[in-house]
Amino acid sequence: MGKGDKRTKRGKLFRHSYGKSRPKPRKIRQDKAKAAAPPPTEG
């Protein structure tokens, strides 16, 4: 269990990836959710 273990937080940091043990920062997730939402339709 260390840098080579992609299931641990240390491994995620080493590989620059995200997942259960290292969730993405909250602000980034909120910004992406806003961008992915369809624009409101008027009519």
XYZ file of C-alpha atoms in Angstrom:
43
model
C 0.000 0.000 0.000
C 1.674 3.157 -1.171
C 2.172 5.279 -4.238
C 1.635 2.327 -6.562
C -1.748 1.414 -5.047
C -4.367 3.299 -7.051
C -7.076 2.558 -4.453
C -5.459 4.675 -1.724
C -5.399 8.435 -1.364
C -1.594 8.442 -1.655
C -1.808 6.473 -4.904
C -4.459 8.821 -6.278
C -2.287 11.839 -5.457
C 0.700 10.186 -7.126
C -1.284 9.382 -10.309
C -3.146 12.743 -10.347
C -6.514 10.973 -10.423
C -9.738 11.100 -8.437
C -12.142 8.525 -7.027
C -13.782 7.306 -3.808
C -10.693 7.751 -1.659
C -9.879 11.158 -3.206
C -13.020 12.979 -4.326
C -12.751 16.007 -6.579
C -12.847 19.436 -4.920
C -16.396 20.661 -4.350
C -16.111 23.899 -6.382
C -14.924 22.100 -9.526
C -17.858 19.667 -9.312
C -20.363 22.530 -8.892
C -18.954 24.451 -11.867
C -19.120 21.362 -14.093
C -22.701 20.633 -12.995
C -23.746 24.167 -13.970
C -22.009 23.890 -17.343
C -23.594 20.502 -18.090
C -27.138 21.644 -17.248
C -29.205 22.529 -20.329
C -30.060 26.210 -20.704
C -33.565 27.183 -19.543
C -36.119 27.442 -22.325
C -38.452 30.393 -22.512
C -41.810 30.265 -24.102
